[in-house]
Structures are given as C-alpha cells and as structure tokens.
Amino acid sequence: MRDRILAFLVLLPSLVLVGIFVYGFIAQTLWVSLTDWGKNPAQALALRPELRFVGLENYRELFTGFVDVRFRQSVVNLVFFTLFFMAGSLGLGLLLALALDQRPKGEGFFRTVFLFPMALSFVVTGTIWRWLLQPQGGVNVLPTLVGLPPLPFPWLTTREQVLVFDWNRLPFYTALLVGLVLLLVAYGAWRGGERRRLFWSLLSGGVLLLWAFTLGSRVQLLPYPEPHGFSLALIGVILAAVWQMSGYTMALYLAGLRGIPVEVLEAARVDGAGSWQLYRYVIFPLLAPITLSAMIVLGHIALKIFDLIFAMAGLDYAPTDVPAIYMYLLAFRGNQFAKGAAIGLLLLLLVALVVVPYLASQLRKEVRR
C-alpha cells in the first residue's frame, strides 16, 4: 500500500499537467467550437470577447455552408492524400525490404541510404522536392537526358482534378464504405469463430448498406451540385511524403522478415511450397501485424500533415489544402476562432478513430496474456 501511494505521488505532477495542458485545452477547444467567436470582427480580438453559444452551427457551416467550399475540398484532399500516401509508403517499403532480405552486396550502405530521408524534417523534404518539381527544372527535364522533350506537367500549380464526385453524395459513399468494412470485419469474425462479433458486424453493416441504397442517395447536403475530386497538384506532395516515409516501413518490414523463424520457412518448403506460395501463405500473413502498426503510424501522420504542404505549395493555394492548413488560415488570418476550433476537434476525432481502436485491441491482447 505504501508503494502504491508513493508511486501515485510521483506521478501526480505529471497527471495534473497532462490534465490541464492536454485534456483541459481539449475541453476549452470544444467549448470555443460551440460558440460564435470570430463571427463579429469587433469581438474577435477583444480582451474579453462576448461569446454566444451556437451549438453545432460551426460544424454545420463547414460541411454545408456556402462560404466553406474550400474546407470541403481540403477534406477530399486529405482522404486522397492519406490513401495514396499509405499505399505508396507500404508498397515501396515492402519492396525495399524484400530486396534487402536477399542480403545483396552493400546491404548496409543501401539500408542507410533508404533510411536517410527519415532523418529530415518535412520542411526540409518539402523544400527539396519543391525545387525538384519546378515547371522548368528538376524532374521535368529528366527526359532531355535521353533526347526526349521535357515534361510540361505543372506539378504543384495544376488545377486539374480526377475522380470527381458531387459533395451531396458524401452520405451515400460514407455509409457504403463503412458498411463494406463492417462486412469485411464480419467475414473475419466468421473465420475466427467469433459469433457475437459476427452478429453485430453483420447487423450494423447490413443496416448501413440498406440505408445507403434507400435513403442515403436522397440526402442533399447542399441545394446545388458541388463537385470535388482528387487534385493532381497533390501528386508531387504524395511523392515527397512517400520518399520520406518508405524507409520507415522498409525498416519495419525488414525486421519482420528477419524475425521469421527459419524452421517455419523450411517446413513450408518441405511441404512443397514454391516461392510465391511461401510469400502468400507464410511470410505475408506473418507480416500482417507489422502492416497494421505501420498503417496506424502513417495514418496518424497523414491526418495531421501541415508542414510538408506548407513548404511545397504554401498556404494560399486551395488545390493542395488540407484541413490543418484551412484551420490555420481561419483561426490566425481570419480570426474565426470558433470555426478553427471546430476543425481542430474534427482532426482530433479522425486521429482518435485511427489510434484508439488499435490501442484498445493491443490492451485486450495484453489482458488475455
């Protein structure tokens, strides 16, 4: 008992500081997001502004208001950036790890080269790649080395979009995606014999899909069509981000490959498994926990991305916006602190949706052990 009290007293200062400067400020941000701070320019920078409670009005305006179309494009940019960034980093990292796992000559040198970008900050990476992606130099002049004309593509300044969709279809697409994910979870629960998890996953996934195909397609967030899509100006940003983080995933995968017991691989070969079967049925399944851990880290980085885009494209170019940049513009240039706080809470929620389930699953595993 005495040891527990002593341990509590040692941790108490840290708990108090975390409670005040983390959770206290989160609570303050939540309160600000529910007020009208910034709507009245005369009150925005007042020493003691008169705040009026408006509930979820700021959140409603962000998703359905006429003036916040840039925020909605930034959300679309964030989704596409996260998907392509994670896929590129995981895919390239896995390929590099598989190549190094063959123990080529100079393995130590190549491993150092691939890991080197991780030592740089995103600001340095962005500065380097901004120079490489200049319209009249860098990557665009590479074809001239073999006698071809230079590339005309304006990497960071194009306004072209692909995969364009109407913002009014967002509820339908969201319900459809979540429903399909829940059905995938149900399939995994069925294979694992988890009946309770199977039941609830099937039920919730079925309800969402039913709603998507019946009522979801009729929901109108705006009284007019508002097209959004994948901005091609993000391609250069994604290339820079993948270049920096693929070394991290390579290190994780290489450690996982080197940690697979030789006996397991030899047993599979004795059973007649070829090279492709060995990777498909033995190695890749054993790397699944590493893939999940890497996805959590990469997703966390992608959702909070700010400095890389700031260094490459600046703050004032809408086609490369992400919510963190739009939050900065609203709060610190437009003095619309309530809307900025609302965006901050939305980002916190997105990060929590990625991190909390992973932490909960890891805690359950530890409890079972």
Coordinates of C-alpha atoms in Angstrom, one line a residue, residues 115-276:
L115 CA 16.6 5.3 -44.1
F116 CA 18.3 8.7 -44.6
P117 CA 15.1 10.6 -45.6
M118 CA 13.7 9.8 -42.2
A119 CA 16.4 12.0 -40.6
L120 CA 15.0 15.0 -42.4
S121 CA 12.0 17.1 -41.3
F122 CA 9.1 17.5 -43.6
V123 CA 10.1 21.2 -44.1
V124 CA 13.5 20.2 -45.5
T125 CA 11.8 17.4 -47.6
G126 CA 9.3 19.9 -48.9
T127 CA 12.0 22.4 -49.8
I128 CA 14.0 19.8 -51.7
W129 CA 11.0 18.5 -53.6
R130 CA 9.6 21.9 -54.4
W131 CA 12.9 22.6 -56.2
L132 CA 12.8 19.2 -58.0
L133 CA 9.2 19.7 -59.2
Q134 CA 9.8 23.2 -60.7
P135 CA 8.0 23.5 -64.0
Q136 CA 11.2 24.4 -65.8
G137 CA 13.7 22.2 -64.0
G138 CA 14.2 19.2 -61.8
V139 CA 12.0 16.2 -62.6
N140 CA 10.6 17.8 -65.8
V141 CA 14.0 18.0 -67.5
L142 CA 14.9 14.4 -66.9
P143 CA 13.6 13.1 -70.3
T144 CA 16.0 15.5 -72.0
L145 CA 18.9 13.4 -70.8
V146 CA 17.8 10.7 -73.3
G147 CA 16.9 13.0 -76.1
L148 CA 13.2 13.4 -75.3
P149 CA 11.3 16.7 -74.8
P150 CA 10.9 18.0 -71.2
L151 CA 7.7 17.2 -69.3
P152 CA 5.2 20.0 -69.4
F153 CA 3.3 19.0 -66.2
P154 CA 3.0 21.7 -63.6
W155 CA 3.4 19.5 -60.6
L156 CA 2.4 21.9 -57.8
T157 CA 0.4 24.5 -59.7
T158 CA -2.1 22.5 -61.8
R159 CA -5.8 22.9 -61.0
E160 CA -6.9 19.7 -62.8
Q161 CA -8.9 17.1 -60.9
V162 CA -9.8 13.5 -61.4
L163 CA -12.3 11.1 -59.7
V164 CA -14.7 14.0 -59.4
F165 CA -17.9 13.5 -57.4
D166 CA -20.8 15.6 -56.1
W167 CA -20.4 16.5 -52.4
N168 CA -24.1 15.7 -52.0
R169 CA -23.3 12.0 -52.5
L170 CA -21.0 12.1 -49.4
P171 CA -23.5 10.4 -47.0
F172 CA -24.1 7.6 -49.6
Y173 CA -20.4 7.0 -50.2
T174 CA -19.6 7.1 -46.4
A175 CA -22.4 4.7 -45.5
L176 CA -21.4 2.4 -48.4
L177 CA -17.7 2.3 -47.4
V178 CA -18.4 1.8 -43.6
G179 CA -20.9 -0.9 -44.4
L180 CA -18.5 -2.8 -46.7
V181 CA -15.8 -2.5 -44.0
L182 CA -18.2 -4.0 -41.4
L183 CA -19.0 -6.9 -43.7
L184 CA -15.3 -7.5 -44.1
V185 CA -15.0 -7.5 -40.3
A186 CA -17.9 -9.9 -40.1
Y187 CA -16.1 -12.2 -42.6
G188 CA -13.0 -12.2 -40.3
A189 CA -15.2 -12.9 -37.3
W190 CA -16.8 -15.8 -39.1
R191 CA -13.4 -17.3 -40.0
G192 CA -12.3 -16.8 -36.4
G193 CA -15.5 -18.3 -34.9
E194 CA -16.4 -15.1 -33.0
R195 CA -20.2 -15.4 -33.1
R196 CA -21.0 -12.2 -31.2
R197 CA -18.7 -10.1 -33.2
L198 CA -20.1 -11.7 -36.4
F199 CA -23.7 -10.9 -35.4
W200 CA -23.2 -7.2 -34.6
S201 CA -20.9 -6.6 -37.6
L202 CA -23.5 -8.2 -40.0
L203 CA -26.3 -6.3 -38.4
S204 CA -24.7 -2.9 -38.4
G205 CA -23.2 -3.4 -41.9
G206 CA -26.5 -4.5 -43.3
V207 CA -28.3 -1.6 -41.8
L208 CA -25.8 0.9 -43.2
L209 CA -25.9 -0.6 -46.7
L210 CA -29.7 -0.7 -46.6
W211 CA -29.8 2.9 -45.6
A212 CA -27.2 3.9 -48.3
F213 CA -29.2 2.3 -51.1
T214 CA -32.6 3.5 -49.9
L215 CA -32.4 6.9 -48.1
G216 CA -28.7 7.8 -48.4
S217 CA -28.9 8.6 -52.1
R218 CA -31.7 11.1 -51.4
V219 CA -29.8 13.2 -48.8
Q220 CA -29.0 16.7 -50.1
L221 CA -26.3 18.5 -48.1
L222 CA -26.4 21.5 -50.4
P223 CA -29.2 22.9 -52.6
Y224 CA -26.9 22.8 -55.7
P225 CA -24.2 20.3 -57.0
E226 CA -20.7 20.9 -55.7
P227 CA -18.0 18.9 -57.5
H228 CA -14.9 17.8 -55.7
G229 CA -12.1 15.4 -56.7
F230 CA -8.5 14.3 -56.4
S231 CA -6.4 17.4 -57.2
L232 CA -3.4 16.5 -59.4
A233 CA -1.4 19.1 -57.6
L234 CA -1.2 16.6 -54.7
I235 CA 0.8 14.1 -56.7
G236 CA 4.1 15.9 -56.0
V237 CA 3.3 16.2 -52.3
I238 CA 2.5 12.5 -52.2
L239 CA 5.7 11.6 -53.9
A240 CA 7.7 13.7 -51.4
A241 CA 5.9 12.1 -48.4
V242 CA 6.3 8.6 -49.7
W243 CA 10.0 9.3 -50.4
Q244 CA 10.5 10.3 -46.7
M245 CA 8.4 7.6 -45.0
S246 CA 9.1 4.5 -47.2
G247 CA 12.4 4.0 -45.4
Y248 CA 10.5 3.7 -42.1
T249 CA 8.2 1.0 -43.4
M250 CA 11.2 -0.7 -45.0
A251 CA 12.8 -0.9 -41.6
L252 CA 9.7 -2.4 -40.0
Y253 CA 9.2 -5.0 -42.8
L254 CA 12.9 -5.9 -42.8
A255 CA 12.8 -6.5 -39.1
G256 CA 9.7 -8.7 -39.5
L257 CA 11.3 -10.7 -42.3
R258 CA 14.5 -11.3 -40.3
G259 CA 12.4 -12.3 -37.3
I260 CA 10.5 -15.1 -39.1
P261 CA 11.9 -18.4 -37.7
V262 CA 13.9 -20.4 -40.3
E263 CA 12.1 -23.6 -39.2
V264 CA 8.8 -22.2 -40.4
L265 CA 10.1 -21.4 -43.8
E266 CA 11.9 -24.8 -44.1
A267 CA 8.7 -26.6 -43.1
A268 CA 6.8 -24.8 -45.8
R269 CA 9.4 -25.7 -48.4
V270 CA 9.3 -29.4 -47.3
D271 CA 5.5 -29.4 -47.7
G272 CA 6.1 -28.3 -51.3
A273 CA 5.5 -24.6 -51.2
G274 CA 7.1 -22.6 -54.0
S275 CA 8.5 -19.1 -53.7
W276 CA 5.2 -17.4 -54.4

